[in-house]
């Protein structure tokens, strides 16, 4: 027998604040609560901090707080999961008035926002509409306008799409392809894997609980790592486009959905935001047991929570300090490092000295240089150590710290005492760019150390390392022997883009010495060869890109959100943004707080910020000697070689962001030497101020 429901005013207010779809789902859960409070879909359990109160799930993001009595259920609160986090601050006064809950039919009578055409309705209780299982996000990605979403979902057949006023031809085409079970190419895209290939049957199956995955269609060789149970550490290596991030995201979702506290970390803050967006598109909201963050942001929050007052040195201040320090080193020391740019010392101190937690010169002189044929010469290291000490003294004088100091502080804090509420599972994407100390921090986010009841999942690709790593996993305290696996197949790029990128990467020899290089295998997905868009003068590059984008978008081949312009520097990004604004081309910078990877504007971002992301069409600008690659003058030949390879890796990362079409943009004045390494594989177009020629 169903229990009587009574509600507080707070509950009714919270119910009215929900979206129509969410309100409908809440009412279904309330009805189920009255009929069967023990139903497993409610996931009902006691609220820890309030006597006599229980919570149940509306979905992963929203909760109901109630009180079960003998013959009645009191509905106290309803809202997002934050009401559980702050439950001790909520009011549960004994004198709170309650009233009988209205019948569901009465509450929901006016919840429809749009009127569905009468001729589209069906008499049966559960109509079999071809698009009824698509949620709001799926249809919006397909180009359906917000006010047409419900109409499309209730369309009785595919022919009725033609009757929907305002539905674009491109959206109709994509919907028809789905409904007729045509495998999709170039239809849906998202931050993790821009394209998925599925059928309407599979979509329906997902919505009915037959499939666990939708937007990111995992291949069999990827799927095995989503659910793989392994204690302590697991390392998944993979080439660009192999779906490493996809696997990591699904693994994080699976653990969090099972009620295990999980954190998804990445080096890149843009990728962290994109991962959040992707998860929300997949399941609506972040699961309450899942946290997504870039590692520097997490460390900063942790330090502040431990009540440390710190002042970070900014990039300009850091540059000024290094230039001052380099002038002050003794002449005999300067002779060993005079040809090194200041950025070399910044990276050496950050990645090797502080990144490994080195505090003594002897330890620095003795540390092996991971992934290099020879060590940096002893005298050059001694000079570098002198620069490090002078740099650190300047920081101390100004009461500054840098990001690496922040990591060291966090590590020491975690070593003294572990987290009050440790994570059970830690998942780290782009792990190849972390320092040794950051890897150790990631391990201590659990119960102080790895145990049989915890797991850290490291995902990375050494061939995409943009920073000097300077350590092995073993040196970072991570035992991955026997727990290391590889994904070799590139699913992201067309064969033409993949082959061109791989050809460029063959010039990098040091990555193969790491023992972690994954030789890629290519899919048979075909597309155009990458295009070298050569302008007669440098100043016309942005104009050439704009005209090419307008051509592609005008032919309805792509939407504006499909395009990304990648630049080596922030200054170039700003320049492109200014010129696009002048031309009336909608675009957004990565630095913009409102940056949304799915927004229908062209994305302009640095190559570093684009790591882990994917776009249908990519333009790479700044391919000139002096920009990419930067001028490199080292007294040490091997260091010069490594620095050049790092620049080449930067271009490799940029090229592999493109799923469908790739444009390398350069002028004829001073093209990058890297272009000559792959020129035979490129299709060449010229731009002369308003005219393109093949």
JSON list of C-alpha atoms in Angstrom, two decimals, residues 30-192:
[
{"chain": "A", "resi": 30, "resn": "UNK", "atom": "CA", "xyz": [8.26, 10.83, -5.72]},
{"chain": "A", "resi": 31, "resn": "UNK", "atom": "CA", "xyz": [5.49, 8.48, -6.89]},
{"chain": "A", "resi": 32, "resn": "UNK", "atom": "CA", "xyz": [7.90, 5.55, -6.74]},
{"chain": "A", "resi": 33, "resn": "UNK", "atom": "CA", "xyz": [9.00, 6.60, -3.25]},
{"chain": "A", "resi": 34, "resn": "UNK", "atom": "CA", "xyz": [5.39, 6.43, -2.07]},
{"chain": "A", "resi": 35, "resn": "UNK", "atom": "CA", "xyz": [4.79, 3.03, -3.68]},
{"chain": "A", "resi": 36, "resn": "UNK", "atom": "CA", "xyz": [8.12, 1.31, -2.96]},
{"chain": "A", "resi": 37, "resn": "UNK", "atom": "CA", "xyz": [10.67, 3.22, -0.84]},
{"chain": "A", "resi": 38, "resn": "UNK", "atom": "CA", "xyz": [13.11, 0.32, -1.21]},
{"chain": "A", "resi": 39, "resn": "UNK", "atom": "CA", "xyz": [13.18, 0.41, -5.02]},
{"chain": "A", "resi": 40, "resn": "UNK", "atom": "CA", "xyz": [16.85, 0.15, -6.12]},
{"chain": "A", "resi": 41, "resn": "UNK", "atom": "CA", "xyz": [16.58, 3.01, -8.66]},
{"chain": "A", "resi": 42, "resn": "UNK", "atom": "CA", "xyz": [15.98, 5.43, -5.77]},
{"chain": "A", "resi": 43, "resn": "UNK", "atom": "CA", "xyz": [19.38, 4.60, -4.25]},
{"chain": "A", "resi": 44, "resn": "UNK", "atom": "CA", "xyz": [17.83, 5.55, -0.91]},
{"chain": "A", "resi": 45, "resn": "UNK", "atom": "CA", "xyz": [20.01, 5.79, 2.21]},
{"chain": "A", "resi": 46, "resn": "UNK", "atom": "CA", "xyz": [20.27, 7.70, 5.47]},
{"chain": "A", "resi": 47, "resn": "UNK", "atom": "CA", "xyz": [21.64, 11.22, 5.58]},
{"chain": "A", "resi": 48, "resn": "UNK", "atom": "CA", "xyz": [24.71, 11.01, 7.80]},
{"chain": "A", "resi": 49, "resn": "UNK", "atom": "CA", "xyz": [24.58, 14.41, 9.51]},
{"chain": "A", "resi": 50, "resn": "UNK", "atom": "CA", "xyz": [20.83, 14.72, 10.28]},
{"chain": "A", "resi": 51, "resn": "UNK", "atom": "CA", "xyz": [18.93, 12.30, 12.52]},
{"chain": "A", "resi": 52, "resn": "UNK", "atom": "CA", "xyz": [15.99, 10.51, 10.92]},
{"chain": "A", "resi": 53, "resn": "UNK", "atom": "CA", "xyz": [16.42, 11.98, 7.44]},
{"chain": "A", "resi": 54, "resn": "UNK", "atom": "CA", "xyz": [16.97, 10.01, 4.23]},
{"chain": "A", "resi": 55, "resn": "UNK", "atom": "CA", "xyz": [17.99, 10.94, 0.71]},
{"chain": "A", "resi": 56, "resn": "UNK", "atom": "CA", "xyz": [17.09, 9.43, -2.65]},
{"chain": "A", "resi": 57, "resn": "UNK", "atom": "CA", "xyz": [18.22, 10.16, -6.21]},
{"chain": "A", "resi": 58, "resn": "UNK", "atom": "CA", "xyz": [16.31, 11.99, -8.93]},
{"chain": "A", "resi": 59, "resn": "UNK", "atom": "CA", "xyz": [19.38, 11.55, -11.11]},
{"chain": "A", "resi": 60, "resn": "UNK", "atom": "CA", "xyz": [23.10, 11.66, -10.43]},
{"chain": "A", "resi": 61, "resn": "UNK", "atom": "CA", "xyz": [22.97, 15.40, -9.82]},
{"chain": "A", "resi": 62, "resn": "UNK", "atom": "CA", "xyz": [19.69, 15.98, -7.93]},
{"chain": "A", "resi": 63, "resn": "UNK", "atom": "CA", "xyz": [18.39, 14.69, -4.58]},
{"chain": "A", "resi": 64, "resn": "UNK", "atom": "CA", "xyz": [15.29, 14.50, -2.41]},
{"chain": "A", "resi": 65, "resn": "UNK", "atom": "CA", "xyz": [15.62, 14.68, 1.39]},
{"chain": "A", "resi": 66, "resn": "UNK", "atom": "CA", "xyz": [12.69, 12.98, 3.14]},
{"chain": "A", "resi": 67, "resn": "UNK", "atom": "CA", "xyz": [11.64, 11.48, 6.45]},
{"chain": "A", "resi": 68, "resn": "UNK", "atom": "CA", "xyz": [9.90, 8.08, 6.49]},
{"chain": "A", "resi": 69, "resn": "UNK", "atom": "CA", "xyz": [7.33, 7.67, 9.27]},
{"chain": "A", "resi": 70, "resn": "UNK", "atom": "CA", "xyz": [4.85, 4.89, 10.05]},
{"chain": "A", "resi": 71, "resn": "UNK", "atom": "CA", "xyz": [2.18, 5.67, 7.43]},
{"chain": "A", "resi": 72, "resn": "UNK", "atom": "CA", "xyz": [3.45, 8.89, 5.90]},
{"chain": "A", "resi": 73, "resn": "UNK", "atom": "CA", "xyz": [6.55, 10.28, 4.18]},
{"chain": "A", "resi": 74, "resn": "UNK", "atom": "CA", "xyz": [7.61, 13.85, 4.84]},
{"chain": "A", "resi": 75, "resn": "UNK", "atom": "CA", "xyz": [9.27, 15.50, 1.84]},
{"chain": "A", "resi": 76, "resn": "UNK", "atom": "CA", "xyz": [11.63, 18.09, 3.31]},
{"chain": "A", "resi": 77, "resn": "UNK", "atom": "CA", "xyz": [14.00, 19.35, 0.59]},
{"chain": "A", "resi": 78, "resn": "UNK", "atom": "CA", "xyz": [14.70, 18.95, -3.12]},
{"chain": "A", "resi": 79, "resn": "UNK", "atom": "CA", "xyz": [17.60, 20.30, -5.17]},
{"chain": "A", "resi": 80, "resn": "UNK", "atom": "CA", "xyz": [21.04, 19.57, -6.60]},
{"chain": "A", "resi": 81, "resn": "UNK", "atom": "CA", "xyz": [23.47, 17.39, -4.68]},
{"chain": "A", "resi": 82, "resn": "UNK", "atom": "CA", "xyz": [24.89, 20.43, -2.84]},
{"chain": "A", "resi": 83, "resn": "UNK", "atom": "CA", "xyz": [21.95, 20.16, -0.43]},
{"chain": "A", "resi": 84, "resn": "UNK", "atom": "CA", "xyz": [23.58, 16.99, 0.87]},
{"chain": "A", "resi": 85, "resn": "UNK", "atom": "CA", "xyz": [27.00, 18.62, 1.12]},
{"chain": "A", "resi": 86, "resn": "UNK", "atom": "CA", "xyz": [25.56, 21.45, 3.22]},
{"chain": "A", "resi": 87, "resn": "UNK", "atom": "CA", "xyz": [22.77, 19.45, 4.91]},
{"chain": "A", "resi": 88, "resn": "UNK", "atom": "CA", "xyz": [23.95, 20.47, 8.40]},
{"chain": "A", "resi": 89, "resn": "UNK", "atom": "CA", "xyz": [23.19, 24.12, 7.54]},
{"chain": "A", "resi": 90, "resn": "UNK", "atom": "CA", "xyz": [19.62, 23.46, 6.36]},
{"chain": "A", "resi": 91, "resn": "UNK", "atom": "CA", "xyz": [16.54, 24.03, 8.47]},
{"chain": "A", "resi": 92, "resn": "UNK", "atom": "CA", "xyz": [14.65, 20.96, 9.75]},
{"chain": "A", "resi": 93, "resn": "UNK", "atom": "CA", "xyz": [12.65, 22.71, 12.48]},
{"chain": "A", "resi": 94, "resn": "UNK", "atom": "CA", "xyz": [10.14, 20.61, 14.43]},
{"chain": "A", "resi": 95, "resn": "UNK", "atom": "CA", "xyz": [7.38, 23.21, 13.93]},
{"chain": "A", "resi": 96, "resn": "UNK", "atom": "CA", "xyz": [7.75, 23.19, 10.10]},
{"chain": "A", "resi": 97, "resn": "UNK", "atom": "CA", "xyz": [4.25, 23.07, 8.54]},
{"chain": "A", "resi": 98, "resn": "UNK", "atom": "CA", "xyz": [3.46, 20.26, 6.05]},
{"chain": "A", "resi": 99, "resn": "UNK", "atom": "CA", "xyz": [0.58, 19.80, 3.60]},
{"chain": "A", "resi": 100, "resn": "UNK", "atom": "CA", "xyz": [-0.73, 16.95, 1.51]},
{"chain": "A", "resi": 101, "resn": "UNK", "atom": "CA", "xyz": [1.06, 16.50, -1.77]},
{"chain": "A", "resi": 102, "resn": "UNK", "atom": "CA", "xyz": [-1.05, 17.10, -4.89]},
{"chain": "A", "resi": 103, "resn": "UNK", "atom": "CA", "xyz": [-1.70, 14.24, -7.26]},
{"chain": "A", "resi": 104, "resn": "UNK", "atom": "CA", "xyz": [0.87, 14.03, -10.04]},
{"chain": "A", "resi": 105, "resn": "UNK", "atom": "CA", "xyz": [-1.74, 14.73, -12.72]},
{"chain": "A", "resi": 106, "resn": "UNK", "atom": "CA", "xyz": [-2.61, 18.02, -11.06]},
{"chain": "A", "resi": 107, "resn": "UNK", "atom": "CA", "xyz": [0.99, 19.12, -10.67]},
{"chain": "A", "resi": 108, "resn": "UNK", "atom": "CA", "xyz": [2.08, 18.28, -14.20]},
{"chain": "A", "resi": 109, "resn": "UNK", "atom": "CA", "xyz": [-1.00, 19.46, -16.06]},
{"chain": "A", "resi": 110, "resn": "UNK", "atom": "CA", "xyz": [0.67, 22.64, -17.37]},
{"chain": "A", "resi": 111, "resn": "UNK", "atom": "CA", "xyz": [4.28, 21.59, -17.64]},
{"chain": "A", "resi": 112, "resn": "UNK", "atom": "CA", "xyz": [4.52, 21.43, -21.46]},
{"chain": "A", "resi": 113, "resn": "UNK", "atom": "CA", "xyz": [6.36, 24.38, -22.94]},
{"chain": "A", "resi": 114, "resn": "UNK", "atom": "CA", "xyz": [5.39, 23.83, -26.57]},
{"chain": "A", "resi": 115, "resn": "UNK", "atom": "CA", "xyz": [2.26, 22.59, -28.24]},
{"chain": "A", "resi": 116, "resn": "UNK", "atom": "CA", "xyz": [2.80, 19.48, -30.35]},
{"chain": "A", "resi": 117, "resn": "UNK", "atom": "CA", "xyz": [0.82, 19.46, -33.62]},
{"chain": "A", "resi": 118, "resn": "UNK", "atom": "CA", "xyz": [-2.31, 17.38, -33.16]},
{"chain": "A", "resi": 119, "resn": "UNK", "atom": "CA", "xyz": [-1.69, 15.34, -36.31]},
{"chain": "A", "resi": 120, "resn": "UNK", "atom": "CA", "xyz": [1.59, 14.14, -34.86]},
{"chain": "A", "resi": 121, "resn": "UNK", "atom": "CA", "xyz": [0.08, 12.52, -31.78]},
{"chain": "A", "resi": 122, "resn": "UNK", "atom": "CA", "xyz": [-0.47, 8.78, -31.50]},
{"chain": "A", "resi": 123, "resn": "UNK", "atom": "CA", "xyz": [-3.20, 7.04, -29.54]},
{"chain": "A", "resi": 124, "resn": "UNK", "atom": "CA", "xyz": [-0.97, 4.45, -27.85]},
{"chain": "A", "resi": 125, "resn": "UNK", "atom": "CA", "xyz": [0.34, 5.19, -24.38]},
{"chain": "A", "resi": 126, "resn": "UNK", "atom": "CA", "xyz": [3.99, 4.75, -25.43]},
{"chain": "A", "resi": 127, "resn": "UNK", "atom": "CA", "xyz": [4.35, 6.21, -28.91]},
{"chain": "A", "resi": 128, "resn": "UNK", "atom": "CA", "xyz": [7.13, 4.81, -31.05]},
{"chain": "A", "resi": 129, "resn": "UNK", "atom": "CA", "xyz": [8.63, 8.04, -32.32]},
{"chain": "A", "resi": 130, "resn": "UNK", "atom": "CA", "xyz": [11.92, 7.74, -34.26]},
{"chain": "A", "resi": 131, "resn": "UNK", "atom": "CA", "xyz": [13.64, 10.47, -32.27]},
{"chain": "A", "resi": 132, "resn": "UNK", "atom": "CA", "xyz": [11.98, 10.14, -28.86]},
{"chain": "A", "resi": 133, "resn": "UNK", "atom": "CA", "xyz": [15.13, 8.84, -27.17]},
{"chain": "A", "resi": 134, "resn": "UNK", "atom": "CA", "xyz": [17.28, 11.82, -28.09]},
{"chain": "A", "resi": 135, "resn": "UNK", "atom": "CA", "xyz": [17.78, 14.18, -25.17]},
{"chain": "A", "resi": 136, "resn": "UNK", "atom": "CA", "xyz": [18.12, 17.94, -25.42]},
{"chain": "A", "resi": 137, "resn": "UNK", "atom": "CA", "xyz": [21.92, 17.92, -25.70]},
{"chain": "A", "resi": 138, "resn": "UNK", "atom": "CA", "xyz": [22.00, 15.33, -28.50]},
{"chain": "A", "resi": 139, "resn": "UNK", "atom": "CA", "xyz": [19.54, 17.26, -30.64]},
{"chain": "A", "resi": 140, "resn": "UNK", "atom": "CA", "xyz": [21.24, 20.58, -30.01]},
{"chain": "A", "resi": 141, "resn": "UNK", "atom": "CA", "xyz": [24.57, 19.13, -31.18]},
{"chain": "A", "resi": 142, "resn": "UNK", "atom": "CA", "xyz": [22.79, 17.97, -34.33]},
{"chain": "A", "resi": 143, "resn": "UNK", "atom": "CA", "xyz": [21.84, 21.59, -35.02]},
{"chain": "A", "resi": 144, "resn": "UNK", "atom": "CA", "xyz": [18.21, 21.52, -33.78]},
{"chain": "A", "resi": 145, "resn": "UNK", "atom": "CA", "xyz": [17.15, 24.91, -32.40]},
{"chain": "A", "resi": 146, "resn": "UNK", "atom": "CA", "xyz": [16.08, 24.93, -28.70]},
{"chain": "A", "resi": 147, "resn": "UNK", "atom": "CA", "xyz": [12.41, 25.66, -29.45]},
{"chain": "A", "resi": 148, "resn": "UNK", "atom": "CA", "xyz": [12.27, 22.74, -31.91]},
{"chain": "A", "resi": 149, "resn": "UNK", "atom": "CA", "xyz": [13.72, 20.03, -29.64]},
{"chain": "A", "resi": 150, "resn": "UNK", "atom": "CA", "xyz": [10.41, 18.76, -28.26]},
{"chain": "A", "resi": 151, "resn": "UNK", "atom": "CA", "xyz": [8.77, 18.91, -31.68]},
{"chain": "A", "resi": 152, "resn": "UNK", "atom": "CA", "xyz": [11.52, 16.77, -33.23]},
{"chain": "A", "resi": 153, "resn": "UNK", "atom": "CA", "xyz": [11.31, 14.26, -30.36]},
{"chain": "A", "resi": 154, "resn": "UNK", "atom": "CA", "xyz": [7.58, 13.83, -31.00]},
{"chain": "A", "resi": 155, "resn": "UNK", "atom": "CA", "xyz": [7.83, 13.62, -34.81]},
{"chain": "A", "resi": 156, "resn": "UNK", "atom": "CA", "xyz": [5.81, 10.50, -35.74]},
{"chain": "A", "resi": 157, "resn": "UNK", "atom": "CA", "xyz": [8.01, 9.55, -38.71]},
{"chain": "A", "resi": 158, "resn": "UNK", "atom": "CA", "xyz": [11.06, 10.74, -40.61]},
{"chain": "A", "resi": 159, "resn": "UNK", "atom": "CA", "xyz": [8.93, 12.26, -43.38]},
{"chain": "A", "resi": 160, "resn": "UNK", "atom": "CA", "xyz": [7.40, 14.71, -40.92]},
{"chain": "A", "resi": 161, "resn": "UNK", "atom": "CA", "xyz": [10.78, 16.42, -40.52]},
{"chain": "A", "resi": 162, "resn": "UNK", "atom": "CA", "xyz": [9.98, 18.30, -43.73]},
{"chain": "A", "resi": 163, "resn": "UNK", "atom": "CA", "xyz": [6.95, 19.85, -41.99]},
{"chain": "A", "resi": 164, "resn": "UNK", "atom": "CA", "xyz": [8.96, 21.35, -39.16]},
{"chain": "A", "resi": 165, "resn": "UNK", "atom": "CA", "xyz": [9.41, 25.05, -39.92]},
{"chain": "A", "resi": 166, "resn": "UNK", "atom": "CA", "xyz": [12.84, 26.37, -39.00]},
{"chain": "A", "resi": 167, "resn": "UNK", "atom": "CA", "xyz": [14.69, 23.03, -39.02]},
{"chain": "A", "resi": 168, "resn": "UNK", "atom": "CA", "xyz": [17.86, 23.48, -41.08]},
{"chain": "A", "resi": 169, "resn": "UNK", "atom": "CA", "xyz": [18.59, 21.29, -44.06]},
{"chain": "A", "resi": 170, "resn": "UNK", "atom": "CA", "xyz": [21.82, 20.08, -42.46]},
{"chain": "A", "resi": 171, "resn": "UNK", "atom": "CA", "xyz": [20.00, 19.05, -39.28]},
{"chain": "A", "resi": 172, "resn": "UNK", "atom": "CA", "xyz": [17.38, 17.23, -41.36]},
{"chain": "A", "resi": 173, "resn": "UNK", "atom": "CA", "xyz": [20.12, 15.38, -43.22]},
{"chain": "A", "resi": 174, "resn": "UNK", "atom": "CA", "xyz": [21.83, 14.24, -40.04]},
{"chain": "A", "resi": 175, "resn": "UNK", "atom": "CA", "xyz": [18.54, 13.16, -38.45]},
{"chain": "A", "resi": 176, "resn": "UNK", "atom": "CA", "xyz": [17.57, 11.24, -41.57]},
{"chain": "A", "resi": 177, "resn": "UNK", "atom": "CA", "xyz": [20.93, 9.45, -41.54]},
{"chain": "A", "resi": 178, "resn": "UNK", "atom": "CA", "xyz": [20.31, 8.36, -37.98]},
{"chain": "A", "resi": 179, "resn": "UNK", "atom": "CA", "xyz": [16.74, 7.29, -38.58]},
{"chain": "A", "resi": 180, "resn": "UNK", "atom": "CA", "xyz": [17.62, 5.24, -41.64]},
{"chain": "A", "resi": 181, "resn": "UNK", "atom": "CA", "xyz": [20.44, 3.50, -39.73]},
{"chain": "A", "resi": 182, "resn": "UNK", "atom": "CA", "xyz": [23.18, 4.91, -41.89]},
{"chain": "A", "resi": 183, "resn": "UNK", "atom": "CA", "xyz": [26.53, 4.86, -40.09]},
{"chain": "A", "resi": 184, "resn": "UNK", "atom": "CA", "xyz": [27.54, 8.37, -39.29]},
{"chain": "A", "resi": 185, "resn": "UNK", "atom": "CA", "xyz": [30.57, 10.19, -40.61]},
{"chain": "A", "resi": 186, "resn": "UNK", "atom": "CA", "xyz": [31.06, 13.78, -39.68]},
{"chain": "A", "resi": 187, "resn": "UNK", "atom": "CA", "xyz": [27.82, 14.17, -37.73]},
{"chain": "A", "resi": 188, "resn": "UNK", "atom": "CA", "xyz": [28.21, 14.49, -34.01]},
{"chain": "A", "resi": 189, "resn": "UNK", "atom": "CA", "xyz": [31.33, 15.87, -32.42]},
{"chain": "A", "resi": 190, "resn": "UNK", "atom": "CA", "xyz": [32.44, 16.65, -28.91]},
{"chain": "A", "resi": 191, "resn": "UNK", "atom": "CA", "xyz": [35.66, 17.50, -27.00]},
{"chain": "A", "resi": 192, "resn": "UNK", "atom": "CA", "xyz": [36.82, 13.95, -26.44]}
]
